[in-house]
Amino acid sequence: MADIAGTTGTANVFDYAPAPESRSVVDIAPSYGLFIDGEFTEAADGKVFKTVSPSTEEVLSEIAQAGEADVDRAVKAARKAFTAWSALPGAERGKYLFRIARIIQERSRELAVLETLDNGKPIKETRDADLPLVAAHFFYYAGWADKLDHAGYGPNPRPLGVAGQVIPWNFPLLMLAWKIAPALATGNTVVLKPAETTPLSALFFADICRQAGLPKGVVNILPGYGDTGAALVAHPDVNKVAFTGSTAVGKQIARTIAGTDKKVTLELGGKGANIVFDDAPIDQAVEGIVTGIFFNQGQVCCAGSRLLVQESVEEEVLDALKRRLTTLRLGDPLDKNTDIGAINSAEQLARITALTERGEAEGAERWSAPCALPSSGYWFAPTLFTKVTQAHSIARDEIFGPVLSVLTFRTPEEAVAKANNTQYGLSAGIWTEKGSRILAVANKLRAGVVWSNTFNKFDPTSPFGGYKESGFGREGGRHGLEAYLDV
C-alpha cells in the first residue's frame, strides 16, 4: 500500500505527486454559537466544546454546547414558525428548497473542504459523493412540495409539526439533507442536533438557510453531546423524532418515546453481507468489495463488512482483493489522490482497535495492507480477516471501521442463511452474472436495500432503511415523505 507521498519501493514516472485541495476556500471562525430562531446565539449556561480535525488533531473551532434550556428555546421557535410555514402553498415552500439546493451547489467546494477537515474523509468523497447527493436531496424534495396530494397518502396530507432530528458524524451534511429536506417539503419545522465531533457543516448550513431567506425558526441547529439529543427527543412539544446512529442509542430513544404520540424513524447499525458467487466478474466484484467496506474508512452503517465468497473462488477473490488493497493510498484527506482518510475520533479508533484484537484472539487470521500511518491524527490500515466463523464477534458486531470479515459458502441456500444470520438487516450485495439468481437471492435476504453487481450506490428517489435491529421507517424517495405527514 502506498502512502500519500508516493508508491513504496523505487520511484518511477508513475508515482503520484501531492495534489492537495486548498484550505483557503473555507473560512472557519474561531467560535460558533447555536442557531435558534434565525440567529446565532450563546448557550444559556455558556458551555462550549472544541471540534478537532481527525487527520491532524488540530482544533478547528470552539462550539456552543446546547443544554436543556436551549433545546426548549429552539423547540418554541420552531413551534412558533410552524404556523406560517405549514400554511404556505407547497409551491412556495418548494422555492425555498430549490434556493437552498442551488446555494449548496454554489458553495459545494467550500463545504467539501469543510467536511473533510471536520470529518477526516477524503476530499474526493466529500466532493464527488457527499455534496452532489446533498444538493440532489433538496432538489428532489423541492419537487415534491406542491405534489403531496399525489404522493399516495390520501388528499391533503398534513405536516406533523416540530421535527426533532439527531444525526451522526459519518455523513454529517448528507444525513442533514436526508432529514431536513423532506421535513421542510411537507411543511414541518426542524430542530436538528449534529454529532459533537462534526458540527461545522450543520452550522454552515444554518448560514445557507439565512442566505436563502428561510423564515426564522423553520430550521434550528443545536450542537451538543448525547444529553442534548436526549433532551430534544424527550421534549413534550416535539411531534416527530428522526435518528440515525447506533442501535444502542436507538433503543434508548424507542424507550423514551414509548407511550407518547410522537412519530419516529430510526436508522441504526448494520452488518451488511456482500455475496460473491463463482460466476461473478472478479475484478468488478473486488472493486465493489473495496467500495463496500473501505469507502469512508468503513464508517458506513450499510457497509458490506461481511464478505461471503463461494468456496471455489475464495482463493482467487482474496488474491485479487489483497493486490487491490496494496494500491489504496492512505494519508492527507485533503489530497485528491487519497483513498483512505482518518478515523473520525480517538474514541472510534479505540473501538475499532479493540474489536480487531478480539477477532485475532478468537482465532481469525488478520491481514492488513502494508502502509505507513501518519504520526498525528487517528488512522487504521485497511484490514481483512479470514478463517472467520459466524460465531466470531467480528462477524456479528458492527466494527464501523475499515475491517472486512471473510466467510465462505457452497450453495445459494447457505449464502442466504449466513447473510441473514445477524441481528441487523440494513444492506446486502449480490455478485453474479445470472439475473435470475440475483432476483431469487435478493427476495430471500432480510435487508432494507440489496445491491446487485454494485455497492453503496445512493439516489434521493430510492428509499433507504432497515429491518430488525437496523431500525424502522424509510428515508428517501416518496416513502420518505410519509414519516413527516399525518396520514
XYZ file of C-alpha atoms in Angstrom:
487
model
C 0.000 0.000 0.000
C 1.275 3.442 -0.830
C 1.391 6.399 1.471
C 0.416 9.771 0.063
C 3.945 10.902 -0.780
C 4.465 8.214 -3.401
C 4.456 4.485 -4.005
C 6.587 2.282 -1.826
C 9.802 0.989 -3.369
C 11.713 2.539 -6.231
C 10.328 5.827 -7.546
C 9.163 5.883 -11.151
C 7.388 8.174 -13.558
C 4.022 6.828 -12.435
C 4.463 7.946 -8.817
C 1.759 10.263 -7.528
C 2.642 13.856 -6.772
C 0.815 15.510 -3.875
C -2.374 17.228 -5.069
C -3.803 18.980 -2.013
C -7.061 20.884 -2.144
C -6.663 24.402 -0.769
C -7.912 25.085 2.736
C -8.253 28.755 1.839
C -11.605 28.135 0.125
C -13.289 27.802 3.522
C -13.199 30.369 6.313
C -13.700 28.717 9.709
C -14.475 31.152 12.507
C -12.739 30.775 15.901
C -16.118 30.116 17.528
C -19.754 29.367 16.652
C -22.991 29.739 18.566
C -26.237 27.804 18.486
C -28.597 28.629 15.623
C -32.013 29.415 17.113
C -34.836 31.417 15.539
C -32.656 32.584 12.659
C -29.797 33.894 14.807
C -26.534 32.548 16.211
C -26.569 32.716 19.998
C -24.568 31.528 23.012
C -25.703 28.563 25.085
C -27.812 29.544 28.096
C -25.205 28.146 30.518
C -22.247 29.390 28.458
C -20.843 25.909 27.858
C -18.598 25.303 24.836
C -16.635 22.421 23.341
C -13.924 22.106 20.708
C -14.116 20.343 17.359
C -10.859 18.892 16.012
C -9.631 17.673 12.656
C -9.212 13.861 12.864
C -6.282 13.810 10.437
C -4.123 16.270 12.415
C -5.817 16.649 15.843
C -5.814 20.393 15.174
C -8.552 22.366 16.950
C -10.745 23.837 14.226
C -13.186 25.896 16.280
C -14.964 26.340 19.599
C -18.657 25.462 19.533
C -21.511 26.445 21.839
C -22.918 23.405 23.642
C -26.710 23.311 23.842
C -28.366 22.403 27.114
C -31.944 21.686 28.126
C -32.885 25.372 28.225
C -31.532 25.863 24.709
C -33.496 22.870 23.455
C -36.668 24.356 24.921
C -35.909 27.724 23.305
C -35.305 26.114 19.892
C -38.450 23.970 20.046
C -40.525 27.040 20.951
C -39.020 28.924 17.990
C -39.828 26.007 15.684
C -43.381 25.764 17.060
C -43.942 29.491 16.508
C -42.592 29.276 12.941
C -44.685 26.208 12.145
C -47.973 28.097 11.852
C -46.873 30.302 8.946
C -44.537 27.751 7.328
C -47.143 24.973 7.170
C -49.716 27.423 5.800
C -47.536 28.323 2.821
C -48.606 26.800 -0.503
C -46.380 23.846 -1.398
C -45.020 25.682 -4.420
C -43.777 28.484 -2.156
C -42.064 26.050 0.235
C -40.539 24.366 -2.812
C -38.968 27.668 -3.883
C -37.019 27.825 -0.611
C -35.783 24.261 -1.059
C -34.752 24.932 -4.649
C -32.887 28.022 -3.455
C -31.100 26.036 -0.714
C -30.151 23.357 -3.267
C -28.662 25.934 -5.626
C -26.681 27.613 -2.845
C -25.315 24.216 -1.785
C -24.154 23.676 -5.360
C -22.569 27.128 -5.486
C -20.753 26.542 -2.183
C -20.022 22.854 -2.759
C -16.229 23.244 -2.936
C -16.204 25.180 0.332
C -18.489 22.646 2.005
C -16.473 19.659 0.725
C -13.256 21.049 2.211
C -15.039 21.853 5.481
C -16.485 18.339 5.727
C -13.102 16.738 5.022
C -11.405 18.883 7.677
C -14.023 18.158 10.339
C -14.777 14.512 9.497
C -11.475 13.120 8.152
C -12.857 11.512 4.978
C -11.018 12.034 1.653
C -11.816 15.170 -0.336
C -12.714 13.114 -3.389
C -15.519 11.515 -1.383
C -16.937 14.751 0.014
C -16.510 16.466 -3.374
C -17.773 13.680 -5.663
C -20.256 11.760 -3.477
C -21.475 13.689 -0.441
C -22.077 17.180 -1.842
C -23.778 16.151 -5.108
C -26.149 13.931 -3.100
C -26.833 16.704 -0.574
C -27.931 19.079 -3.342
C -29.854 16.283 -5.095
C -31.943 15.574 -1.975
C -33.009 19.217 -1.680
C -33.803 19.393 -5.403
C -35.784 16.150 -5.204
C -37.913 17.102 -2.209
C -38.406 20.630 -3.540
C -40.188 18.945 -6.421
C -42.498 17.072 -4.033
C -43.537 20.153 -2.013
C -46.525 21.032 -4.246
C -47.429 17.429 -5.147
C -48.169 15.900 -1.740
C -51.796 15.222 -2.726
C -50.406 12.820 -5.338
C -47.904 11.014 -3.107
C -50.310 8.191 -2.340
C -51.170 9.244 1.210
C -54.684 10.497 0.537
C -55.953 14.000 -0.187
C -54.465 16.960 1.658
C -51.946 15.162 3.931
C -50.905 17.424 6.800
C -47.490 18.054 8.403
C -46.883 16.764 11.906
C -45.396 19.891 13.497
C -41.923 20.158 15.021
C -39.368 17.525 13.996
C -36.509 16.733 16.369
C -33.637 15.270 14.369
C -30.375 13.734 15.595
C -27.699 12.886 13.029
C -24.351 11.017 13.133
C -20.783 12.020 12.284
C -20.068 9.719 9.339
C -22.020 11.715 6.705
C -22.752 14.967 8.555
C -24.132 17.119 5.733
C -25.739 14.255 3.812
C -27.613 12.993 6.879
C -28.765 16.575 7.488
C -30.157 16.670 3.922
C -31.880 13.284 4.378
C -33.647 14.694 7.442
C -34.297 18.375 6.733
C -35.307 18.267 3.047
C -38.420 16.052 3.425
C -39.360 17.738 6.702
C -39.450 21.192 5.111
C -41.096 19.993 1.898
C -44.003 18.563 3.883
C -44.459 21.735 5.961
C -42.757 20.797 9.233
C -40.218 22.865 11.143
C -36.961 21.423 12.446
C -34.637 21.322 15.434
C -31.519 19.359 14.471
C -28.628 18.171 16.620
C -25.435 17.369 14.704
C -22.831 14.981 16.122
C -20.417 16.548 18.594
C -17.368 15.589 16.514
C -18.717 17.085 13.258
C -20.829 20.191 13.957
C -19.315 22.576 11.406
C -21.169 21.683 8.208
C -24.529 21.908 10.010
C -23.611 25.378 11.276
C -22.572 26.376 7.749
C -25.946 25.054 6.586
C -27.585 27.414 9.088
C -25.848 30.247 7.254
C -27.172 28.837 3.950
C -30.701 28.974 5.401
C -30.206 32.655 6.148
C -28.704 33.208 2.696
C -31.776 31.567 1.152
C -34.095 33.825 3.160
C -35.706 30.903 5.003
C -38.144 32.284 7.601
C -36.768 32.451 11.136
C -37.345 29.404 13.314
C -38.051 26.976 10.450
C -34.604 25.375 10.915
C -32.715 25.427 14.227
C -29.279 23.833 14.785
C -28.175 22.742 18.283
C -24.643 21.324 18.574
C -24.020 19.304 21.699
C -23.454 15.873 23.200
C -25.775 12.970 23.920
C -27.642 14.829 26.655
C -28.638 17.491 24.106
C -30.093 14.836 21.826
C -31.853 13.149 24.749
C -33.470 16.443 25.786
C -34.633 17.050 22.220
C -36.134 13.561 21.877
C -37.919 13.850 25.231
C -39.255 17.382 24.711
C -43.057 17.255 25.016
C -43.634 19.666 22.115
C -41.673 17.625 19.551
C -44.044 15.731 17.235
C -41.598 13.692 15.173
C -38.221 12.140 16.031
C -35.726 11.102 13.364
C -32.473 9.448 14.409
C -29.544 7.940 12.561
C -26.868 6.321 14.703
C -26.098 3.329 16.859
C -28.597 0.603 17.712
C -27.970 1.106 21.444
C -28.992 4.784 21.292
C -31.913 3.897 19.005
C -33.251 1.548 21.669
C -32.963 4.316 24.274
C -34.945 6.645 22.009
C -37.637 4.000 21.476
C -37.976 3.637 25.263
C -38.140 7.416 25.717
C -40.993 7.960 23.259
C -42.946 4.829 24.231
C -46.418 5.862 25.365
C -46.293 9.221 23.574
C -47.895 10.146 20.246
C -44.547 11.025 18.671
C -43.854 9.579 15.252
C -40.363 8.109 14.892
C -37.945 6.765 12.315
C -34.748 5.007 13.384
C -31.887 4.203 11.002
C -29.427 2.221 13.078
C -26.478 -0.160 12.784
C -25.697 -2.757 10.179
C -23.517 -5.734 9.314
C -24.121 -5.985 5.588
C -23.323 -9.153 3.648
C -21.578 -8.851 0.269
C -22.164 -12.169 -1.522
C -19.793 -13.213 -4.355
C -20.835 -16.220 -6.436
C -18.416 -18.287 -8.522
C -19.652 -16.783 -11.797
C -19.177 -13.169 -10.653
C -16.888 -10.852 -12.641
C -13.996 -10.994 -10.156
C -12.327 -7.665 -10.934
C -15.642 -5.853 -10.819
C -16.574 -7.649 -7.598
C -13.261 -6.675 -5.982
C -13.970 -3.013 -6.761
C -17.412 -3.441 -5.214
C -15.938 -5.111 -2.139
C -13.493 -2.210 -1.701
C -16.265 0.347 -2.140
C -18.495 -1.637 0.189
C -16.162 -1.646 3.185
C -13.364 0.884 2.669
C -15.426 3.853 1.444
C -15.390 6.478 4.230
C -12.961 4.205 6.140
C -15.765 1.689 6.651
C -17.647 4.196 8.796
C -20.888 3.461 6.958
C -23.950 1.854 8.545
C -24.708 -0.111 5.373
C -21.075 -1.139 4.766
C -20.505 -4.587 3.265
C -18.485 -5.636 6.278
C -19.153 -9.393 5.843
C -17.795 -10.825 2.599
C -19.412 -14.168 1.694
C -17.412 -15.865 -1.076
C -18.316 -19.113 -2.823
C -15.667 -21.657 -1.792
C -14.482 -22.446 -5.318
C -13.347 -18.836 -5.966
C -12.237 -17.862 -2.460
C -8.518 -18.001 -3.236
C -8.874 -16.081 -6.493
C -11.009 -13.362 -4.882
C -8.718 -12.959 -1.866
C -5.570 -12.749 -4.015
C -7.161 -10.079 -6.213
C -8.519 -8.222 -3.186
C -5.157 -8.119 -1.400
C -3.471 -6.874 -4.576
C -6.067 -4.116 -4.835
C -5.664 -3.088 -1.206
C -1.931 -2.567 -1.671
C -2.747 0.159 -4.226
C -5.033 2.180 -1.954
C -3.473 5.427 -0.805
C -3.799 6.367 2.872
C -2.951 9.854 4.096
C -3.889 13.533 3.987
C -7.665 13.623 3.355
C -7.304 16.940 1.525
C -5.048 15.329 -1.090
C -7.091 14.451 -4.170
C -5.137 11.174 -4.546
C -6.123 9.868 -1.111
C -8.383 6.803 -0.923
C -8.331 6.185 2.837
C -8.655 9.105 5.237
C -8.631 9.392 9.015
C -10.889 7.654 11.529
C -13.328 10.224 12.900
C -12.220 10.265 16.557
C -9.881 8.747 19.119
C -12.901 7.025 20.681
C -13.874 5.375 17.395
C -10.283 4.326 16.703
C -10.112 2.671 20.127
C -13.317 0.728 19.397
C -12.014 -0.498 16.021
C -8.698 -1.499 17.592
C -10.380 -3.397 20.433
C -12.709 -5.336 18.125
C -9.923 -6.333 15.728
C -7.790 -7.502 18.650
C -10.729 -9.607 19.821
C -11.003 -11.087 16.335
C -7.366 -12.202 16.490
C -7.832 -13.575 19.999
C -10.815 -15.637 18.811
C -8.672 -17.285 16.123
C -9.418 -15.373 12.923
C -6.422 -14.595 10.680
C -5.687 -10.923 10.236
C -4.137 -9.284 7.171
C -3.554 -5.536 6.968
C -2.417 -3.637 3.911
C 1.216 -2.543 4.340
C 1.360 1.224 4.759
C 2.919 3.915 6.915
C 0.409 5.596 9.198
C 0.827 9.358 9.816
C 2.287 10.304 13.186
C -0.614 12.555 14.199
C -4.318 12.003 13.837
C -6.437 8.850 14.036
C -5.545 6.157 11.488
C -6.236 2.491 10.832
C -4.866 0.464 7.922
C -7.380 -1.396 5.705
C -7.694 -4.866 7.232
C -9.345 -8.162 6.414
C -9.904 -11.319 8.440
C -10.019 -14.844 7.023
C -10.949 -18.128 8.703
C -13.925 -16.307 10.202
C -16.929 -18.232 11.504
C -20.406 -16.963 12.281
C -19.577 -17.299 15.979
C -16.751 -14.728 15.801
C -17.539 -11.327 17.298
C -16.070 -9.635 14.200
C -18.759 -11.389 12.131
C -21.548 -10.301 14.499
C -20.657 -6.877 15.903
C -20.645 -3.659 13.892
C -16.995 -2.532 13.875
C -17.656 0.682 11.922
C -14.156 0.839 10.509
C -12.044 -0.388 7.560
C -12.238 -4.044 8.635
C -13.636 -6.850 6.464
C -14.611 -10.322 7.707
C -14.427 -13.061 5.060
C -16.646 -16.152 5.251
C -17.323 -18.839 2.640
C -20.352 -20.753 1.362
C -21.031 -23.608 -1.060
C -24.669 -23.171 -2.158
C -27.020 -20.194 -2.617
C -29.120 -21.527 0.268
C -26.090 -21.459 2.568
C -25.231 -17.924 1.385
C -28.733 -16.700 2.241
C -28.699 -18.424 5.626
C -25.354 -16.888 6.561
C -26.282 -13.459 5.221
C -29.475 -13.433 7.309
C -27.735 -14.781 10.424
C -27.383 -11.364 12.041
C -29.387 -9.125 14.348
C -29.131 -6.419 11.675
C -30.950 -6.021 8.372
C -29.835 -2.881 6.598
C -27.977 -3.822 3.415
C -26.607 -6.607 1.227
C -24.874 -7.059 -2.110
C -25.015 -9.856 -4.709
C -22.352 -10.535 -7.362
C -23.253 -12.924 -10.178
C -23.808 -12.827 -13.924
C -27.232 -14.513 -13.612
C -30.165 -12.133 -13.298
C -32.425 -14.956 -12.133
C -30.049 -15.727 -9.274
C -29.923 -12.053 -8.272
C -33.717 -11.911 -8.026
C -34.041 -15.273 -6.285
C -31.422 -14.462 -3.641
C -32.470 -10.828 -3.159
C -36.040 -11.883 -2.377
C -34.769 -14.091 0.457
C -32.417 -11.543 2.041
C -33.860 -9.705 5.033
C -32.219 -6.378 4.228
C -33.653 -2.939 3.529
C -31.513 -2.372 0.440
C -29.937 -5.027 -1.796
C -27.417 -4.000 -4.452
C -26.725 -6.227 -7.467
C -23.241 -6.127 -9.028
C -22.555 -2.835 -7.272
C -22.475 -1.481 -3.711
C -23.038 1.770 -1.804
C -24.957 3.464 -4.609
C -27.497 6.033 -3.424
C -30.179 8.112 -5.077
C -32.651 10.548 -3.493
C -35.540 8.847 -5.328
C -34.854 5.497 -3.652
C -35.974 4.667 -0.085
C -33.402 3.568 2.487
C -33.855 1.852 5.845
C -33.617 -1.451 7.662
C -35.221 -4.353 9.448
C -34.625 -5.920 12.868
C -32.017 -4.002 14.915
C -31.196 -1.805 11.928
C -34.292 0.233 12.760
C -37.583 1.009 11.063
C -39.074 3.575 8.718
C -37.674 4.713 5.376
C -35.814 7.827 4.293
C -35.508 8.987 0.698
C -37.909 8.663 -2.199
C -41.676 9.004 -1.974
C -41.534 6.706 1.081
C -39.511 9.357 2.951
C -42.450 11.765 2.870
C -44.699 9.531 4.975
C -42.564 9.912 8.105
C -43.308 13.661 8.130
C -47.014 13.561 7.309
C -50.135 12.803 9.300
C -51.514 10.012 7.135
